[in-house]
Amino acid sequence: MATLILVRHGRSTANTSGVLAGRTPGVSLDERGAAQAAALPGRLADVPLAAVVSSPLQRCRETVRPLLDARPDLPLHVEDRINECDYGDWSGRKLAELNDDPLMEIVQAHASAAAFPGGESMRAMQARAVDAVHDWNARIEAEHGEDACYLMCSHGDIVKSIVADALGLHLDLFQRLHVDPCSVTVIRYTRLRPFLVRLGDTGDFAGFAPREHPDSSGTAEVGGGAGAP
């Protein structure tokens, strides 16, 4: 079956301001995010792509735009099922404030039971995203052959939930995964099982350097975080 290249959108203005953007309109890439997007065509230059599938949100559309400009024959498809998680009443709030909400402990340790007030559950988020991947795998293979590659641009929690499914990892453990802005994750699907070929690859190792104020709490950033400083 097809090979899926998952790209998390580039760093956004919400990432750098510590806000959980969710589906809030008008959230764009910041200066660094735009540079990350501009570098994407070069990083993928040797990869033949059959199609680009994007979340409908602005920050994802901006991330794939340089790639589409570099490959004008590459079709773009917008897929609502890989939209950001609907965080409901949490959307637009500071992550620092949300850390004190009792729901955050559920989100961190028991994600399959987490449902955002006025929004959706994390279980429903994963189900729709995985359904979208399987549908697109079948479509891409039917139209372009079983060796075809295609790119999907989405959001941190969506990418992590798709990877968890591919690994057979329970959703309660998906916070152990991490994908930086504009990172590339590759899953090769076969008749028997998926193979995780790359996870969160940015080609930049600056984020591994010791930080002045390291976070040893083990808390995963909802939405995915801003990446290396």
Coordinates of N, CA and C in Angstrom, one line a residue:
M1 N 0.8 -1.2 0.0 CA 0.0 0.0 0.0 C 0.9 1.2 0.0
A2 N 0.2 2.4 0.1 CA 1.0 3.7 0.0 C 1.9 4.0 1.1
T3 N 2.8 4.9 0.9 CA 3.7 5.4 1.9 C 3.2 6.8 2.3
L4 N 2.9 7.0 3.6 CA 2.4 8.3 4.0 C 3.5 9.1 4.7
I5 N 3.6 10.4 4.2 CA 4.5 11.3 4.8 C 3.7 12.3 5.5
L6 N 3.8 12.3 6.8 CA 3.0 13.1 7.7 C 3.9 14.3 8.1
V7 N 3.4 15.5 7.9 CA 4.1 16.8 8.2 C 3.2 17.5 9.2
R8 N 3.8 17.8 10.4 CA 3.1 18.8 11.3 C 3.4 20.2 10.7
H9 N 2.4 21.0 10.8 CA 2.5 22.4 10.3 C 3.7 23.1 10.9
G10 N 4.2 24.1 10.3 CA 5.3 24.9 10.8 C 4.9 25.7 12.1
R11 N 5.9 26.2 12.7 CA 5.7 26.9 14.0 C 4.7 28.1 13.8
S12 N 3.7 28.2 14.6 CA 2.7 29.2 14.5 C 2.8 30.3 15.5
T13 N 2.0 31.3 15.3 CA 2.0 32.4 16.3 C 1.4 32.0 17.6
A14 N 0.5 31.0 17.6 CA 0.0 30.4 18.8 C 1.0 29.6 19.5
N15 N 1.8 28.9 18.8 CA 2.9 28.1 19.4 C 3.8 28.9 20.3
T16 N 4.2 30.1 19.7 CA 5.2 30.9 20.4 C 4.6 31.7 21.5
S17 N 3.3 31.9 21.5 CA 2.6 32.7 22.5 C 2.0 31.8 23.6
G18 N 2.2 30.4 23.5 CA 1.8 29.5 24.5 C 0.3 29.4 24.6
V19 N -0.4 29.5 23.4 CA -1.8 29.4 23.4 C -2.2 28.1 22.7
L20 N -3.3 27.5 23.2 CA -3.8 26.3 22.5 C -4.8 26.8 21.4
A21 N -4.3 26.9 20.2 CA -5.1 27.5 19.2 C -6.4 26.7 18.8
G22 N -6.2 25.4 18.8 CA -7.4 24.6 18.3 C -7.8 25.0 16.9
R23 N -9.1 25.2 16.7 CA -9.6 25.5 15.4 C -9.8 27.1 15.3
T24 N -9.2 27.8 16.2 CA -9.4 29.3 16.1 C -8.9 29.8 14.7
P25 N -9.8 30.6 14.0 CA -9.3 31.1 12.7 C -8.3 32.1 12.8
G26 N -7.5 32.3 11.7 CA -6.5 33.4 11.6 C -5.2 33.1 12.3
V27 N -4.9 31.9 12.7 CA -3.6 31.5 13.3 C -2.7 31.1 12.1
S28 N -1.7 31.9 12.0 CA -0.7 31.8 10.8 C 0.6 31.3 11.3
L29 N 1.5 31.0 10.4 CA 2.9 30.7 10.7 C 3.6 31.9 11.2
D30 N 4.5 31.8 12.2 CA 5.3 32.9 12.5 C 6.5 32.9 11.6
E31 N 7.5 33.8 11.8 CA 8.6 34.0 10.9 C 9.4 32.7 10.8
R32 N 9.6 32.0 11.9 CA 10.4 30.8 11.8 C 9.6 29.7 11.1
G33 N 8.3 29.7 11.4 CA 7.4 28.7 10.7 C 7.4 28.9 9.2
A34 N 7.4 30.1 8.8 CA 7.4 30.4 7.3 C 8.8 29.9 6.7
A35 N 9.9 30.0 7.5 CA 11.2 29.6 7.0 C 11.2 28.0 7.0
Q36 N 10.5 27.4 8.0 CA 10.5 25.9 8.0 C 9.7 25.4 6.7
A37 N 8.6 26.1 6.4 CA 7.8 25.7 5.3 C 8.6 25.9 4.0
A38 N 9.3 27.0 3.9 CA 10.1 27.3 2.7 C 11.2 26.3 2.5
A39 N 11.7 25.6 3.6 CA 12.7 24.6 3.4 C 12.1 23.2 3.1
L40 N 10.8 23.1 3.2 CA 10.2 21.8 3.0 C 10.4 21.2 1.6
P41 N 10.3 22.0 0.5 CA 10.5 21.5 -0.9 C 11.9 20.9 -1.0
G42 N 12.9 21.5 -0.4 CA 14.3 21.0 -0.5 C 14.5 19.7 0.2
R43 N 13.8 19.6 1.4 CA 14.0 18.4 2.2 C 13.3 17.2 1.5
L44 N 12.3 17.5 0.7 CA 11.5 16.4 0.1 C 11.8 16.3 -1.4
A45 N 12.9 17.0 -1.9 CA 13.2 17.1 -3.3 C 13.3 15.7 -4.0
D46 N 13.8 14.7 -3.3 CA 14.1 13.4 -3.9 C 12.9 12.5 -3.7
V47 N 11.8 13.0 -3.2 CA 10.7 12.1 -2.9 C 9.6 12.4 -3.9
P48 N 9.2 11.4 -4.8 CA 8.1 11.6 -5.7 C 6.8 11.6 -4.9
L49 N 6.0 12.6 -5.1 CA 4.7 12.6 -4.3 C 3.5 12.6 -5.3
A50 N 2.5 11.8 -4.9 CA 1.3 11.6 -5.8 C 0.3 12.7 -5.5
A51 N 0.3 13.2 -4.2 CA -0.7 14.2 -3.8 C -0.3 14.8 -2.5
V52 N -0.9 16.0 -2.2 CA -0.8 16.6 -0.9 C -2.2 16.7 -0.3
V53 N -2.4 16.2 0.9 CA -3.6 16.3 1.6 C -3.4 17.2 2.8
S54 N -4.3 18.2 3.0 CA -4.0 19.1 4.1 C -5.3 19.3 5.0
S55 N -5.0 19.6 6.3 CA -6.0 20.1 7.1 C -6.5 21.4 6.6
P56 N -7.8 21.8 6.8 CA -8.3 23.0 6.3 C -7.7 24.3 7.0
L57 N -7.0 24.1 8.1 CA -6.6 25.3 8.8 C -5.5 26.1 8.1
Q58 N -5.5 27.4 8.4 CA -4.5 28.3 7.7 C -3.1 27.9 7.8
R59 N -2.7 27.5 9.1 CA -1.3 27.2 9.3 C -0.8 26.0 8.5
C60 N -1.7 25.0 8.3 CA -1.3 23.9 7.4 C -1.3 24.3 6.0
R61 N -2.2 25.1 5.5 CA -2.2 25.5 4.1 C -1.0 26.3 3.8
E62 N -0.6 27.2 4.8 CA 0.7 27.9 4.6 C 1.9 27.1 4.6
T63 N 1.9 26.0 5.3 CA 3.0 25.1 5.4 C 3.3 24.4 4.0
V64 N 2.2 24.0 3.4 CA 2.4 23.2 2.1 C 2.5 24.1 0.9
R65 N 2.2 25.4 1.1 CA 2.2 26.3 -0.1 C 3.5 26.3 -0.8
P66 N 4.7 26.5 -0.2 CA 6.0 26.5 -0.9 C 6.2 25.2 -1.7
L67 N 5.8 24.0 -1.1 CA 5.9 22.8 -1.8 C 5.0 22.7 -3.1
L68 N 3.8 23.2 -2.9 CA 2.9 23.3 -4.1 C 3.4 24.2 -5.2
D69 N 4.0 25.3 -4.7 CA 4.6 26.3 -5.7 C 5.8 25.7 -6.4
A70 N 6.6 24.8 -5.7 CA 7.7 24.2 -6.3 C 7.3 23.1 -7.3
R71 N 6.1 22.5 -7.0 CA 5.6 21.4 -7.9 C 4.2 21.7 -8.3
P72 N 4.1 22.6 -9.3 CA 2.8 23.1 -9.7 C 1.8 22.0 -10.2
D73 N 2.3 20.8 -10.6 CA 1.4 19.8 -11.0 C 0.9 18.9 -9.9
L74 N 1.4 19.2 -8.7 CA 1.0 18.4 -7.5 C -0.4 18.8 -7.0
P75 N -1.4 17.9 -7.0 CA -2.7 18.2 -6.6 C -2.8 18.4 -5.0
L76 N -3.6 19.4 -4.6 CA -3.9 19.6 -3.2 C -5.3 19.2 -2.9
H77 N -5.5 18.4 -1.8 CA -6.8 18.0 -1.4 C -7.0 18.4 0.1
V78 N -8.1 19.1 0.4 CA -8.3 19.5 1.8 C -9.2 18.4 2.4
E79 N -8.8 18.0 3.6 CA -9.4 16.9 4.3 C -9.8 17.3 5.7
D80 N -11.2 17.4 5.9 CA -11.7 17.9 7.2 C -11.3 16.9 8.3
R81 N -11.2 15.6 8.0 CA -11.0 14.6 9.1 C -9.6 14.7 9.7
I82 N -8.7 15.5 9.1 CA -7.4 15.6 9.7 C -7.2 17.1 10.3
N83 N -8.4 17.7 10.5 CA -8.4 19.0 11.1 C -7.9 18.9 12.6
E84 N -7.5 20.0 13.2 CA -7.0 20.0 14.6 C -8.1 19.4 15.5
C85 N -7.7 18.8 16.6 CA -8.7 18.4 17.6 C -9.6 19.6 18.0
D86 N -10.8 19.3 18.1 CA -11.8 20.4 18.6 C -11.7 20.4 20.1
Y87 N -10.8 21.4 20.6 CA -10.6 21.5 22.0 C -11.8 22.3 22.7
G88 N -12.8 22.7 22.0 CA -13.9 23.3 22.6 C -13.6 24.5 23.4
D89 N -14.0 24.5 24.7 CA -13.8 25.7 25.6 C -12.3 25.9 25.9
W90 N -11.5 25.0 25.6 CA -10.1 25.2 25.9 C -9.4 26.0 24.8
S91 N -10.0 26.1 23.6 CA -9.4 26.8 22.5 C -9.2 28.2 22.8
G92 N -8.0 28.7 22.4 CA -7.7 30.1 22.6 C -7.1 30.4 24.0
R93 N -7.0 29.5 24.8 CA -6.6 29.7 26.2 C -5.1 29.4 26.3
K94 N -4.5 30.1 27.3 CA -3.1 29.9 27.6 C -2.9 28.5 28.2
L95 N -1.8 27.8 27.6 CA -1.5 26.4 28.1 C -1.2 26.4 29.6
A96 N -0.5 27.5 30.1 CA -0.1 27.6 31.5 C -1.3 27.6 32.4
E97 N -2.4 28.2 31.9 CA -3.7 28.2 32.7 C -4.3 26.8 32.7
L98 N -4.3 26.2 31.6 CA -4.9 24.9 31.4 C -4.2 23.8 32.3
N99 N -3.0 24.0 32.6 CA -2.2 23.0 33.4 C -2.9 22.7 34.7
D100 N -3.6 23.7 35.2 CA -4.2 23.6 36.6 C -5.6 23.0 36.5
D101 N -6.1 22.8 35.2 CA -7.5 22.2 35.1 C -7.4 20.7 35.4
P102 N -8.3 20.1 36.2 CA -8.3 18.7 36.5 C -8.3 17.8 35.2
L103 N -8.9 18.3 34.1 CA -9.0 17.5 32.9 C -7.6 17.3 32.3
M104 N -6.6 18.2 32.6 CA -5.3 18.0 32.1 C -4.6 16.7 32.5
E105 N -4.9 16.3 33.7 CA -4.3 15.0 34.2 C -4.9 13.8 33.4
I106 N -6.2 13.9 33.0 CA -6.8 12.9 32.2 C -6.2 12.9 30.8
V107 N -6.0 14.1 30.2 CA -5.4 14.2 28.9 C -4.0 13.6 28.8
Q108 N -3.3 13.8 29.9 CA -1.9 13.3 30.0 C -1.8 11.8 30.2
A109 N -2.6 11.3 31.1 CA -2.4 9.9 31.5 C -3.5 8.9 31.0
H110 N -4.7 9.4 30.6 CA -5.8 8.5 30.2 C -6.5 9.2 29.1
A111 N -5.8 9.4 28.0 CA -6.3 10.2 26.8 C -7.6 9.6 26.3
S112 N -7.7 8.3 26.3 CA -8.9 7.7 25.7 C -10.2 8.0 26.5
A113 N -10.1 8.6 27.7 CA -11.2 9.0 28.5 C -11.4 10.5 28.4
A114 N -10.5 11.2 27.8 CA -10.6 12.7 27.8 C -11.5 13.2 26.7
A115 N -12.4 14.1 27.2 CA -13.3 14.8 26.2 C -13.3 16.3 26.6
F116 N -13.1 17.1 25.6 CA -13.0 18.6 25.9 C -14.4 19.2 26.0
P117 N -14.6 20.0 27.0 CA -15.9 20.6 27.2 C -16.3 21.5 26.0
G118 N -17.4 21.2 25.4 CA -17.8 22.0 24.2 C -17.1 21.5 22.9
G119 N -16.3 20.5 23.0 CA -15.5 20.0 21.9 C -15.7 18.5 21.7
E120 N -14.6 17.8 21.3 CA -14.7 16.4 21.0 C -13.8 15.6 21.9
S121 N -13.9 14.3 21.9 CA -13.1 13.5 22.7 C -11.8 13.1 21.9
M122 N -10.7 12.8 22.6 CA -9.5 12.4 22.0 C -9.7 11.1 21.2
R123 N -10.5 10.3 21.7 CA -10.8 9.0 21.0 C -11.5 9.2 19.7
A124 N -12.4 10.2 19.6 CA -13.1 10.5 18.4 C -12.1 11.2 17.4
M125 N -11.2 12.0 18.0 CA -10.2 12.7 17.1 C -9.3 11.6 16.4
Q126 N -8.8 10.6 17.2 CA -8.0 9.6 16.6 C -8.8 8.8 15.5
A127 N -10.0 8.4 15.9 CA -10.8 7.6 15.0 C -11.0 8.2 13.6
R128 N -11.4 9.5 13.6 CA -11.6 10.2 12.3 C -10.3 10.4 11.5
A129 N -9.2 10.6 12.2 CA -7.9 10.8 11.5 C -7.4 9.5 10.9
V130 N -7.5 8.4 11.7 CA -7.1 7.1 11.2 C -8.0 6.7 10.0
D131 N -9.3 6.9 10.1 CA -10.2 6.6 9.0 C -9.8 7.3 7.7
A132 N -9.4 8.6 7.9 CA -9.0 9.4 6.8 C -7.7 8.8 6.1
V133 N -6.8 8.4 6.9 CA -5.5 7.8 6.4 C -5.8 6.6 5.6
H134 N -6.6 5.7 6.2 CA -6.9 4.4 5.5 C -7.7 4.7 4.2
D135 N -8.6 5.6 4.2 CA -9.3 6.0 2.9 C -8.3 6.5 1.9
W136 N -7.4 7.4 2.3 CA -6.5 8.0 1.4 C -5.4 7.0 0.9
N137 N -5.0 6.1 1.8 CA -4.1 5.0 1.4 C -4.7 4.2 0.2
A138 N -6.0 3.9 0.3 CA -6.7 3.1 -0.7 C -6.8 3.9 -2.0
R139 N -7.1 5.2 -1.9 CA -7.3 6.0 -3.0 C -6.0 6.2 -3.8
I140 N -4.9 6.5 -3.0 CA -3.6 6.8 -3.6 C -3.1 5.5 -4.3
E141 N -3.3 4.4 -3.7 CA -2.8 3.1 -4.3 C -3.6 2.8 -5.5
A142 N -4.9 3.0 -5.5 CA -5.8 2.7 -6.7 C -5.4 3.6 -7.9
E143 N -5.1 4.9 -7.6 CA -4.8 5.8 -8.6 C -3.3 5.9 -9.1
H144 N -2.4 5.5 -8.2 CA -1.0 5.7 -8.5 C -0.1 4.5 -8.2
G145 N -0.7 3.4 -7.7 CA 0.1 2.2 -7.5 C 0.5 2.0 -6.1
E146 N 0.9 0.8 -5.7 CA 1.2 0.5 -4.3 C 2.5 1.1 -3.8
D147 N 3.4 1.6 -4.7 CA 4.6 2.2 -4.3 C 4.5 3.7 -4.2
A148 N 3.3 4.2 -4.3 CA 3.2 5.7 -4.3 C 3.4 6.3 -2.9
C149 N 3.9 7.5 -2.9 CA 4.0 8.3 -1.7 C 3.1 9.5 -1.8
Y150 N 2.5 9.9 -0.6 CA 1.7 11.1 -0.6 C 2.0 11.8 0.7
L151 N 1.7 13.1 0.8 CA 2.0 13.9 2.0 C 0.7 14.4 2.6
M152 N 0.6 14.3 3.9 CA -0.5 14.8 4.7 C 0.0 15.8 5.7
C153 N -0.5 17.0 5.7 CA -0.1 18.1 6.6 C -1.2 18.3 7.6
S154 N -0.9 18.1 8.9 CA -1.9 18.2 10.0 C -1.2 18.8 11.2
H155 N -1.7 18.3 12.4 CA -1.4 19.0 13.7 C -0.8 18.0 14.6
G156 N -0.2 18.5 15.6 CA 0.6 17.6 16.5 C -0.1 16.4 17.1
D157 N -1.3 16.7 17.7 CA -2.0 15.6 18.3 C -2.6 14.6 17.3
I158 N -2.9 15.1 16.1 CA -3.4 14.3 15.0 C -2.3 13.4 14.6
V159 N -1.1 13.9 14.3 CA 0.0 13.1 13.9 C 0.4 12.0 14.9
K160 N 0.4 12.4 16.2 CA 0.8 11.5 17.2 C -0.3 10.4 17.3
S161 N -1.5 10.7 17.1 CA -2.6 9.7 17.2 C -2.5 8.7 16.1
I162 N -2.2 9.2 14.9 CA -2.0 8.3 13.7 C -0.8 7.4 13.9
V163 N 0.3 7.9 14.4 CA 1.5 7.1 14.7 C 1.1 6.0 15.8
A164 N 0.4 6.4 16.8 CA 0.1 5.5 17.9 C -0.7 4.3 17.3
D165 N -1.7 4.6 16.4 CA -2.4 3.6 15.7 C -1.5 2.6 14.9
A166 N -0.6 3.2 14.2 CA 0.3 2.4 13.3 C 1.2 1.5 14.1
L167 N 1.5 1.9 15.3 CA 2.4 1.1 16.2 C 1.6 0.2 17.1
G168 N 0.3 0.2 17.0 CA -0.5 -0.6 17.9 C -0.4 -0.1 19.3
L169 N -0.2 1.2 19.5 CA 0.0 1.8 20.8 C -1.3 2.3 21.3
H170 N -1.7 2.0 22.5 CA -3.0 2.5 23.0 C -3.0 4.0 23.1
L171 N -4.1 4.6 22.8 CA -4.2 6.1 22.9 C -3.7 6.6 24.2
D172 N -3.9 5.9 25.3 CA -3.5 6.4 26.6 C -2.0 6.6 26.7
L173 N -1.2 6.0 25.7 CA 0.2 6.1 25.7 C 0.7 7.1 24.7
F174 N -0.2 7.8 23.9 CA 0.3 8.5 22.8 C 1.0 9.8 23.2
Q175 N 0.9 10.2 24.4 CA 1.6 11.4 24.9 C 3.1 11.1 25.0
R176 N 3.5 9.9 24.9 CA 4.9 9.5 24.9 C 5.6 9.9 23.6
L177 N 4.8 10.2 22.6 CA 5.4 10.6 21.3 C 5.5 12.1 21.2
H178 N 6.4 12.5 20.4 CA 6.6 14.0 20.2 C 7.0 14.3 18.8
V179 N 6.3 15.3 18.2 CA 6.6 15.8 16.9 C 6.7 17.3 16.9
D180 N 7.9 17.8 16.5 CA 8.1 19.2 16.4 C 7.4 19.9 15.2
P181 N 7.3 21.2 15.2 CA 6.7 21.9 14.1 C 7.5 21.6 12.8
C182 N 6.8 21.4 11.7 CA 7.3 21.1 10.4 C 8.2 19.8 10.4
S183 N 8.0 18.9 11.4 CA 8.7 17.7 11.4 C 8.1 16.7 10.4
V184 N 8.9 15.8 9.9 CA 8.4 14.8 8.9 C 8.4 13.4 9.6
T185 N 7.2 12.8 9.5 CA 7.0 11.4 10.0 C 6.6 10.6 8.9
V186 N 7.2 9.4 8.7 CA 6.9 8.5 7.6 C 6.4 7.2 8.0
I187 N 5.2 6.8 7.5 CA 4.7 5.5 7.8 C 4.4 4.7 6.4
R188 N 5.0 3.6 6.3 CA 4.8 2.7 5.1 C 3.8 1.7 5.5
Y189 N 2.7 1.7 4.8 CA 1.6 0.8 5.0 C 1.8 -0.4 4.1
T190 N 1.6 -1.6 4.7 CA 1.6 -2.9 3.8 C 0.4 -3.7 4.1
R191 N 0.3 -4.8 3.4 CA -0.9 -5.6 3.6 C -1.0 -6.2 5.0
L192 N 0.2 -6.5 5.6 CA 0.2 -7.1 7.0 C 0.2 -6.1 8.1
R193 N 1.1 -5.0 7.9 CA 1.2 -4.1 9.0 C 1.9 -2.8 8.5
P194 N 1.7 -1.7 9.3 CA 2.4 -0.5 9.0 C 3.9 -0.5 9.5
F195 N 4.8 0.2 8.9 CA 6.1 0.3 9.4 C 6.4 1.8 9.6
L196 N 6.8 2.2 10.8 CA 7.2 3.6 11.1 C 8.6 3.7 10.7
V197 N 8.8 4.5 9.6 CA 10.1 4.7 9.0 C 10.9 5.9 9.6
R198 N 10.1 7.0 9.9 CA 10.7 8.2 10.5 C 9.7 8.7 11.5
L199 N 10.2 9.3 12.6 CA 9.3 10.0 13.5 C 9.8 11.3 13.9
G200 N 9.0 12.4 13.6 CA 9.4 13.7 14.0 C 10.7 14.2 13.5
D201 N 11.1 13.9 12.3 CA 12.4 14.3 11.7 C 12.4 15.7 11.2
T202 N 13.2 16.6 11.8 CA 13.4 17.9 11.4 C 14.8 18.2 10.7
G203 N 15.7 17.2 11.0 CA 17.1 17.4 10.6 C 17.8 18.5 11.4
D204 N 17.2 19.0 12.5 CA 17.8 20.0 13.4 C 17.9 19.4 14.7
F205 N 19.1 19.3 15.3 CA 19.3 18.7 16.6 C 19.5 19.7 17.7
A206 N 19.2 21.0 17.4 CA 19.4 22.0 18.4 C 18.4 21.8 19.6
G207 N 17.3 21.2 19.3 CA 16.3 21.0 20.4 C 16.7 19.9 21.4
F208 N 17.8 19.2 21.1 CA 18.3 18.1 22.0 C 19.2 18.7 23.1
A209 N 19.7 19.9 22.8 CA 20.7 20.5 23.7 C 20.1 20.7 25.1
P210 N 20.8 20.6 26.2 CA 20.2 20.9 27.5 C 19.7 22.3 27.6
R211 N 18.5 22.4 28.2 CA 17.9 23.8 28.3 C 18.2 24.4 29.7
E212 N 18.1 25.7 29.7 CA 18.4 26.4 30.9 C 17.4 26.0 32.1
H213 N 16.2 25.9 31.7 CA 15.1 25.5 32.7 C 14.4 24.3 32.2
P214 N 15.0 23.1 32.3 CA 14.4 21.9 31.8 C 13.1 21.5 32.5
D215 N 12.2 20.9 31.8 CA 10.9 20.5 32.4 C 11.0 19.0 32.6
S216 N 11.1 18.6 33.9 CA 11.2 17.2 34.2 C 9.9 16.6 34.7
S217 N 8.8 17.3 34.5 CA 7.5 16.9 35.0 C 7.0 15.7 34.2
G218 N 7.4 15.6 32.9 CA 6.9 14.5 32.0 C 5.6 14.9 31.4
T219 N 5.2 16.2 31.5 CA 4.0 16.6 30.9 C 4.2 16.9 29.4
A220 N 3.3 16.3 28.6 CA 3.3 16.6 27.2 C 2.5 17.8 26.8
E221 N 3.0 18.6 25.9 CA 2.3 19.9 25.5 C 1.1 19.5 24.6
V222 N -0.1 19.9 25.1 CA -1.3 19.6 24.3 C -1.2 20.4 23.0
G223 N -1.4 19.8 21.9 CA -1.3 20.5 20.6 C 0.1 20.4 20.0
G224 N 1.1 20.0 20.8 CA 2.4 19.7 20.2 C 3.6 20.6 20.6
G225 N 3.4 21.8 21.1 CA 4.5 22.6 21.5 C 5.1 23.4 20.3
A226 N 6.1 24.2 20.7 CA 6.7 25.1 19.7 C 8.0 24.6 19.1
G227 N 8.5 23.5 19.6 CA 9.8 23.0 19.1 C 11.0 23.7 19.8
A228 N 12.1 23.5 19.1 CA 13.4 24.1 19.6 C 13.3 25.6 19.8
P229 N 13.9 26.2 20.8 CA 13.8 27.6 21.0 C 14.6 28.3 19.9

